[in-house]
XYZ file of C-alpha atoms in Angstrom:
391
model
C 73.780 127.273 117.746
C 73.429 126.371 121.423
C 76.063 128.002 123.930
C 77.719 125.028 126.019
C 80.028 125.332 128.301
C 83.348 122.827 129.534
C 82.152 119.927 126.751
C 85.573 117.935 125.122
C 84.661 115.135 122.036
C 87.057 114.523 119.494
C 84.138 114.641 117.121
C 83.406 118.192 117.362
C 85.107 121.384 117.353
C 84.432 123.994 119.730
C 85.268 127.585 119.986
C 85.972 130.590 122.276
C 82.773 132.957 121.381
C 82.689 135.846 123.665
C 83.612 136.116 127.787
C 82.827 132.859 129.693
C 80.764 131.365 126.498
C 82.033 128.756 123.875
C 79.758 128.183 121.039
C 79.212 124.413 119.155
C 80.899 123.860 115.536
C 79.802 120.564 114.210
C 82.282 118.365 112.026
C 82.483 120.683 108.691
C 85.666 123.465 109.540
C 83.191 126.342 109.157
C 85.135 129.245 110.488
C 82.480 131.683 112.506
C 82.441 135.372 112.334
C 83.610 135.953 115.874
C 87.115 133.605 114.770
C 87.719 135.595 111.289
C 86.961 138.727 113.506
C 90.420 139.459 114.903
C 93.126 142.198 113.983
C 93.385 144.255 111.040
C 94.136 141.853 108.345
C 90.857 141.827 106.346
C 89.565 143.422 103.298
C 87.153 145.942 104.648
C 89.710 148.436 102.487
C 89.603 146.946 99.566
C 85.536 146.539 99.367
C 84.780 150.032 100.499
C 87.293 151.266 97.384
C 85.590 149.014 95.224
C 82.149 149.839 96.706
C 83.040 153.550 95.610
C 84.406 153.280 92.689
C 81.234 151.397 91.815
C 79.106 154.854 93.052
C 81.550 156.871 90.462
C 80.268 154.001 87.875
C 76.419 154.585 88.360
C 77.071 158.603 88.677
C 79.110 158.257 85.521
C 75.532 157.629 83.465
C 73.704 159.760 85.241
C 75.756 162.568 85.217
C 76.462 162.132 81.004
C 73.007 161.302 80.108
C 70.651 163.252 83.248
C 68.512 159.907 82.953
C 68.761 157.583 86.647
C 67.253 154.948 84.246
C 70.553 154.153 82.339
C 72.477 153.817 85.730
C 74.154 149.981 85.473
C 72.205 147.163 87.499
C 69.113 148.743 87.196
C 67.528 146.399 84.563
C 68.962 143.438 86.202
C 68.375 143.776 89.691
C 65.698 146.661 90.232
C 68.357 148.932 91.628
C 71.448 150.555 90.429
C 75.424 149.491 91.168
C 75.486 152.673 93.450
C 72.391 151.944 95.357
C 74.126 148.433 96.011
C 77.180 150.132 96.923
C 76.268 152.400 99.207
C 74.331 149.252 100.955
C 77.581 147.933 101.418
C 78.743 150.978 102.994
C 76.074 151.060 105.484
C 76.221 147.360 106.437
C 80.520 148.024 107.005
C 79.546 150.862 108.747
C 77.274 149.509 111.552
C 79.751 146.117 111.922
C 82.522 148.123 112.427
C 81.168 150.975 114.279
C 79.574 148.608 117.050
C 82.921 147.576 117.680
C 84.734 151.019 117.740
C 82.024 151.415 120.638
C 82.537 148.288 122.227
C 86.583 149.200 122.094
C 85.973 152.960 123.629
C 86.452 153.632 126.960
C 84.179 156.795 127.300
C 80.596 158.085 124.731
C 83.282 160.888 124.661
C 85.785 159.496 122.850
C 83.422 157.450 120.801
C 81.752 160.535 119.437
C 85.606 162.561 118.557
C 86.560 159.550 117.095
C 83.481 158.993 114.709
C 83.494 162.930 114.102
C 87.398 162.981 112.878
C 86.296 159.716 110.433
C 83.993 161.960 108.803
C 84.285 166.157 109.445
C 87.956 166.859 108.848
C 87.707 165.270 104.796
C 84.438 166.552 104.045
C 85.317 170.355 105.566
C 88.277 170.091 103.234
C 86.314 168.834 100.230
C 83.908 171.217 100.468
C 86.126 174.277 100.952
C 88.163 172.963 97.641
C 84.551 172.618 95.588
C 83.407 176.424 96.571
C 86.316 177.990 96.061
C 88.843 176.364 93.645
C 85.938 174.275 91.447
C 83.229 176.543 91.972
C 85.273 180.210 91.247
C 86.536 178.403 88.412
C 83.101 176.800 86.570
C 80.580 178.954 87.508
C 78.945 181.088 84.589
C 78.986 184.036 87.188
C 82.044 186.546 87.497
C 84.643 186.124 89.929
C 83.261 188.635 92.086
C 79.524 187.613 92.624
C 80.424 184.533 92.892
C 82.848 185.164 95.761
C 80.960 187.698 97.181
C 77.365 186.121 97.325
C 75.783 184.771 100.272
C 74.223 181.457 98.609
C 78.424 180.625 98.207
C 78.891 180.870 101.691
C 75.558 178.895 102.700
C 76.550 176.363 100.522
C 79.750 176.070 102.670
C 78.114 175.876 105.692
C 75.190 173.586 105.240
C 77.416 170.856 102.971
C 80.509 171.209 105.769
C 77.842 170.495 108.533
C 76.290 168.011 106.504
C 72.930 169.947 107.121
C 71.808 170.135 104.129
C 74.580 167.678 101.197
C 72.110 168.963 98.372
C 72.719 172.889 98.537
C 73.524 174.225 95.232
C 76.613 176.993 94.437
C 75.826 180.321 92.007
C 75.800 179.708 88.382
C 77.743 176.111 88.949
C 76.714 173.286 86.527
C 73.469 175.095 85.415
C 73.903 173.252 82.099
C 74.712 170.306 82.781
C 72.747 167.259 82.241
C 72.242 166.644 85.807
C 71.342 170.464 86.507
C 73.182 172.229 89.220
C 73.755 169.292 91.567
C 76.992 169.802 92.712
C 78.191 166.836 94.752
C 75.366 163.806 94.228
C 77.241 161.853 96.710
C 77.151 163.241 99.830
C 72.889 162.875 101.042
C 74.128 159.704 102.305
C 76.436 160.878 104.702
C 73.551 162.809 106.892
C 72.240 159.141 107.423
C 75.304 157.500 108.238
C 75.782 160.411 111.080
C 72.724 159.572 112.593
C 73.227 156.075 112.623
C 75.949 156.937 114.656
C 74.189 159.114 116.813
C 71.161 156.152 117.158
C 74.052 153.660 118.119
C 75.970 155.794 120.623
C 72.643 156.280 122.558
C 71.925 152.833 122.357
C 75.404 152.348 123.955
C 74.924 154.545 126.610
C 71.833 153.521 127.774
C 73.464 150.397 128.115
C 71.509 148.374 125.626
C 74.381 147.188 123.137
C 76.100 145.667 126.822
C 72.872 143.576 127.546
C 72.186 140.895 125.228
C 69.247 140.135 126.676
C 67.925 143.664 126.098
C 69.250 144.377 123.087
C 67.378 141.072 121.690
C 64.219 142.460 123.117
C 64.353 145.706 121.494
C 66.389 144.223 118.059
C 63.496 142.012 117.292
C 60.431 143.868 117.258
C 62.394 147.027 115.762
C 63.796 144.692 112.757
C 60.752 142.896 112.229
C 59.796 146.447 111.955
C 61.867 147.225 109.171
C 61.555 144.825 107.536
C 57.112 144.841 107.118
C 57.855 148.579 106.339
C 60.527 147.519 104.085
C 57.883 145.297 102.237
C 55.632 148.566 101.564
C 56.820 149.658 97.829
C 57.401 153.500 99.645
C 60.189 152.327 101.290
C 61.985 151.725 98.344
C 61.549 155.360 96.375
C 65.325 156.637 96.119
C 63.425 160.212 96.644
C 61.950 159.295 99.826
C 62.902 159.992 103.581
C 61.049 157.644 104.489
C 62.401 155.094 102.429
C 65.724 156.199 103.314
C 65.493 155.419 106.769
C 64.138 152.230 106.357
C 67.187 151.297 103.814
C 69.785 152.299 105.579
C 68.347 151.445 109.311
C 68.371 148.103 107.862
C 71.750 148.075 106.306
C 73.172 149.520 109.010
C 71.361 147.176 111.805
C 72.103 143.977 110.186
C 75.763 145.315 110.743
C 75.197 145.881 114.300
C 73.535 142.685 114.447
C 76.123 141.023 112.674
C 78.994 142.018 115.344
C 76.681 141.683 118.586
C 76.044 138.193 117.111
C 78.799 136.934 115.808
C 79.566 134.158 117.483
C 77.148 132.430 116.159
C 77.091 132.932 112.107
C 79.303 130.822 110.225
C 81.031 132.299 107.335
C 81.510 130.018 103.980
C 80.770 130.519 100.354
C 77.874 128.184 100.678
C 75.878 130.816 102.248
C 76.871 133.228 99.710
C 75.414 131.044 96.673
C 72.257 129.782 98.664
C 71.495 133.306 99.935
C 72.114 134.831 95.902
C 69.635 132.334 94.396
C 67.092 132.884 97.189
C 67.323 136.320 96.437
C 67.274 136.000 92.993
C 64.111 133.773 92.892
C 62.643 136.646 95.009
C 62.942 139.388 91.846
C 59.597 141.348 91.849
C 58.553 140.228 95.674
C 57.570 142.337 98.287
C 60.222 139.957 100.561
C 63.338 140.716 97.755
C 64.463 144.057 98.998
C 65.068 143.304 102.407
C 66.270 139.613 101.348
C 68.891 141.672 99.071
C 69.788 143.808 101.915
C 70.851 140.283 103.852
C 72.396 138.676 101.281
C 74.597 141.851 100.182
C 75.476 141.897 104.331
C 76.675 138.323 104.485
C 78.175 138.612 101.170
C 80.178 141.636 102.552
C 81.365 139.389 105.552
C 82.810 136.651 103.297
C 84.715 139.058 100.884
C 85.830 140.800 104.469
C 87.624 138.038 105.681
C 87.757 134.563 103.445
C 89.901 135.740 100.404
C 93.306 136.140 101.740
C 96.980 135.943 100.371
C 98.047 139.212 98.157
C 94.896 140.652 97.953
C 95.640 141.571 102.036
C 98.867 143.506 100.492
C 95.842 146.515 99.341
C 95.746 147.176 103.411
C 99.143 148.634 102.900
C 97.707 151.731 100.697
C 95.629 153.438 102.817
C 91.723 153.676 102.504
C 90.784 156.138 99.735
C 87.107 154.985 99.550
C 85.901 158.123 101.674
C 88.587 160.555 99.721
C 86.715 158.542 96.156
C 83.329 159.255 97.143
C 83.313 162.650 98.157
C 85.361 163.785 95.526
C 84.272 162.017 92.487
C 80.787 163.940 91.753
C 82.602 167.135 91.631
C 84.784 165.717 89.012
C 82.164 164.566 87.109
C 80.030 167.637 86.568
C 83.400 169.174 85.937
C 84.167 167.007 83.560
C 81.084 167.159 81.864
C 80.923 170.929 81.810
C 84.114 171.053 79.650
C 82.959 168.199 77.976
C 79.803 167.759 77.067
C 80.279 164.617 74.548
C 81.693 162.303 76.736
C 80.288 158.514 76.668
C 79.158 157.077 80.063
C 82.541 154.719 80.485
C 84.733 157.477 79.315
C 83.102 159.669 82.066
C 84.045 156.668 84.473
C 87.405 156.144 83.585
C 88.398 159.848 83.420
C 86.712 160.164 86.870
C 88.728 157.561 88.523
C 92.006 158.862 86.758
C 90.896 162.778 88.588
C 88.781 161.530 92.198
C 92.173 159.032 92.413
C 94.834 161.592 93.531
C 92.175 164.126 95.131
C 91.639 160.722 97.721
C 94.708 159.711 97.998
C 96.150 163.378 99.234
C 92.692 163.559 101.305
C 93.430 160.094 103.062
C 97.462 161.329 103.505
C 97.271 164.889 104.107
C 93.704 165.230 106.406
C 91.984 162.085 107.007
C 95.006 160.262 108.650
C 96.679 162.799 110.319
C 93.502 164.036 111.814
C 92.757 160.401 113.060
C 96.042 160.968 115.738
C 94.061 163.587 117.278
C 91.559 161.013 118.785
C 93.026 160.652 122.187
C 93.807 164.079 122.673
C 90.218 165.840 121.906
C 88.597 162.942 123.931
C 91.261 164.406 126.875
C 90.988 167.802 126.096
C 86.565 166.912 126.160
C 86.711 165.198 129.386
C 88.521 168.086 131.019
C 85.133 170.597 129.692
C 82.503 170.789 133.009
C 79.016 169.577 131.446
C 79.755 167.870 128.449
C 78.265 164.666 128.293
C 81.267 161.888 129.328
C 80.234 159.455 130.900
C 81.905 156.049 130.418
C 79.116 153.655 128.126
C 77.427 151.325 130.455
């Protein structure tokens, strides 16, 4: 789409894209990104729930049976419900996140508002699964539990999100999925340093400069994506891989919103992207063609479907209060147990992560949001700390 500017014809529509730009819509009422991009009334809320409800669903199997194999999807698609999940996650994440930087007025109060999103939940989670889970399943006494130091470094490096994958004393030892304790949270360590990669980007002023940031965006995703054809970058044990996944997810999000303007949004797409995708099964090319297709997929369901469904805004957003509380619950579950069936697993899971979310999103994660202005003050006012206002 070519930027014009001042152009009338009754046989075209055009469209305010962006400061002092209007972008070209030909005849077809194709709404664009940057139109459906406007307020609060989408269903970013309702796919993130759904997107972590369908993590509980793949944990579910692997947490009853200790075999990834059986994990839904798999077979069908070459990678599990949660693995597409958590894609979605990513590709939310950097859409949204881009503009929460755009919209801040300082790096400072950027970075407090990105930290309340994610500390304040999982310091709460984690201090509920050491001491009330953990004193109450682990095979040690009371005592040692309490009183060793691997309790208290499992606080630490899972509150920090140093290191999600620490283990407690004598917790789920016999389980089928041996001593993890929350599966979930691994993720979250890359999410923070997308964060981290964006806010620099900010502040060096690259995200401001489209001219820039399309020098830099297309040699770094072309990038991505010839590493992302290497079968490494796919192995769900990998770093590596890891990086590549969710740099991609998460950059076709920030892509998505710096770009905006000029992607048109229809169901069309959705259907010729899914049988592209689909004809690409056992390619080199499909991952990263699934990665796109899941992103503008995730755009549509955003902000097309409207009516009722908007009325799930009204709830709150429980997907973050869902997936950090859901693994516990399973190995918990599974510990007193030990026969449950897969779908059981999943529906006692939602019926126990459910109310855990709901008081996380209503008793921490909101109320912690309203201290965003005030720590960005309070930071401002602290000689040395970085504060400058994004360029």
């Amino acid at each position: 789409m070519i930027p014009i500017r001042n152009v009338a014809r009754s046989s075209v529509d055009f469209m305010k894209a962006g400061k002092g730009m209007v972008g070209f819509r030909g005849s077809l009422d194709v709404p664009y990104l940057v139109e459906l991009n406007q307020g609060h009334d989408n269903n970013f809320n309702l796919i993130r729930v759904l997107a972590a409800v369908a993590v509980a669903l793949s944990h579910s199997y692997l947490t009853v049976t200790g075999d990834p194999s059986t994990r839904p999807l798999l077979t069908q698609t070459g990678f599990t419900i949660g693995y597409h999940a958590v894609n979605v996650f990513f590709v939310i994440s950097g859409f949204l996140v881009t503009q929460s930087w755009m919209r801040s007025s300082s790096f400072t109060s950027f970075a407090t508002a990105r930290g309340l999103r994610i500390y304040p939940g999982i310091v709460i989670s984690t201090l509920f699964v050491t001491f009330i889970v953990g004193t109450a399943m682990t095979a040690l006494p009371a005592t040692a539990y309490l009183t060793s130091p691997e309790t208290y470094l499992y606080l630490f490096l899972t509150a920090s999100l140093a290191e999600p994958s620490a283990t407690l004393p004598g917790l789920f030892s016999g389980t089928p999925d041996a001593e993890t304790v929350n599966g979930s949270l691994w993720t979250l360590r890359y999410e923070v340093i997308c964060y981290v990669v964006l806010a620099v980007s900010g502040f060096l002023g690259i995200l401001a400069r489209p001219r820039l940031f399309a020098a830099l965006a297309v040699p770094l995703g072309a990038g991505l994506f010839l590493l992302s054809l290497l079968p490494i970058a796919h192995d769900n044990t990998m770093v590596f891989g890891h990086f590549v996944r969710f740099g991609l997810c998460f950059g076709l999000g920030v892509i998505a919103y710096q770009y905006r303007s000029y992607i048109p949004i229809h169901w069309v797409g959705v259907v010729a992207l899914v049988i592209v995708t689909t004809l690409a099964l056992g390619h080199a090319i499909y991952p990263f063609l699934l990665y796109a297709t899941t992103a503008y997929a995730t755009f549509w369901l955003a902000y097309v479907p409207s009516g009722r469904i908007r009325l799930f805004n009204k709830s709150g957003d429980y997907s973050y209060g869902i997936y950090i509380y859901a693994y516990p619950v399973q190995q918990t579950l599974i510990s007193l147990e030990p026969n449950l069936t897969p779908i059981q697993m999943f529906v006692a899971t939602i019926a126990g992560s459910l109310p855990l979310a709901m008081a996380s999103w209503h008793l921490v994660e909101h109320p912690s949001l309203r201290w965003k202005r005030p720590l960005a003050n309070l930071a401002m006012k602290v000689p040395g700390l970085l504060k400058r206002k994004k360029v």
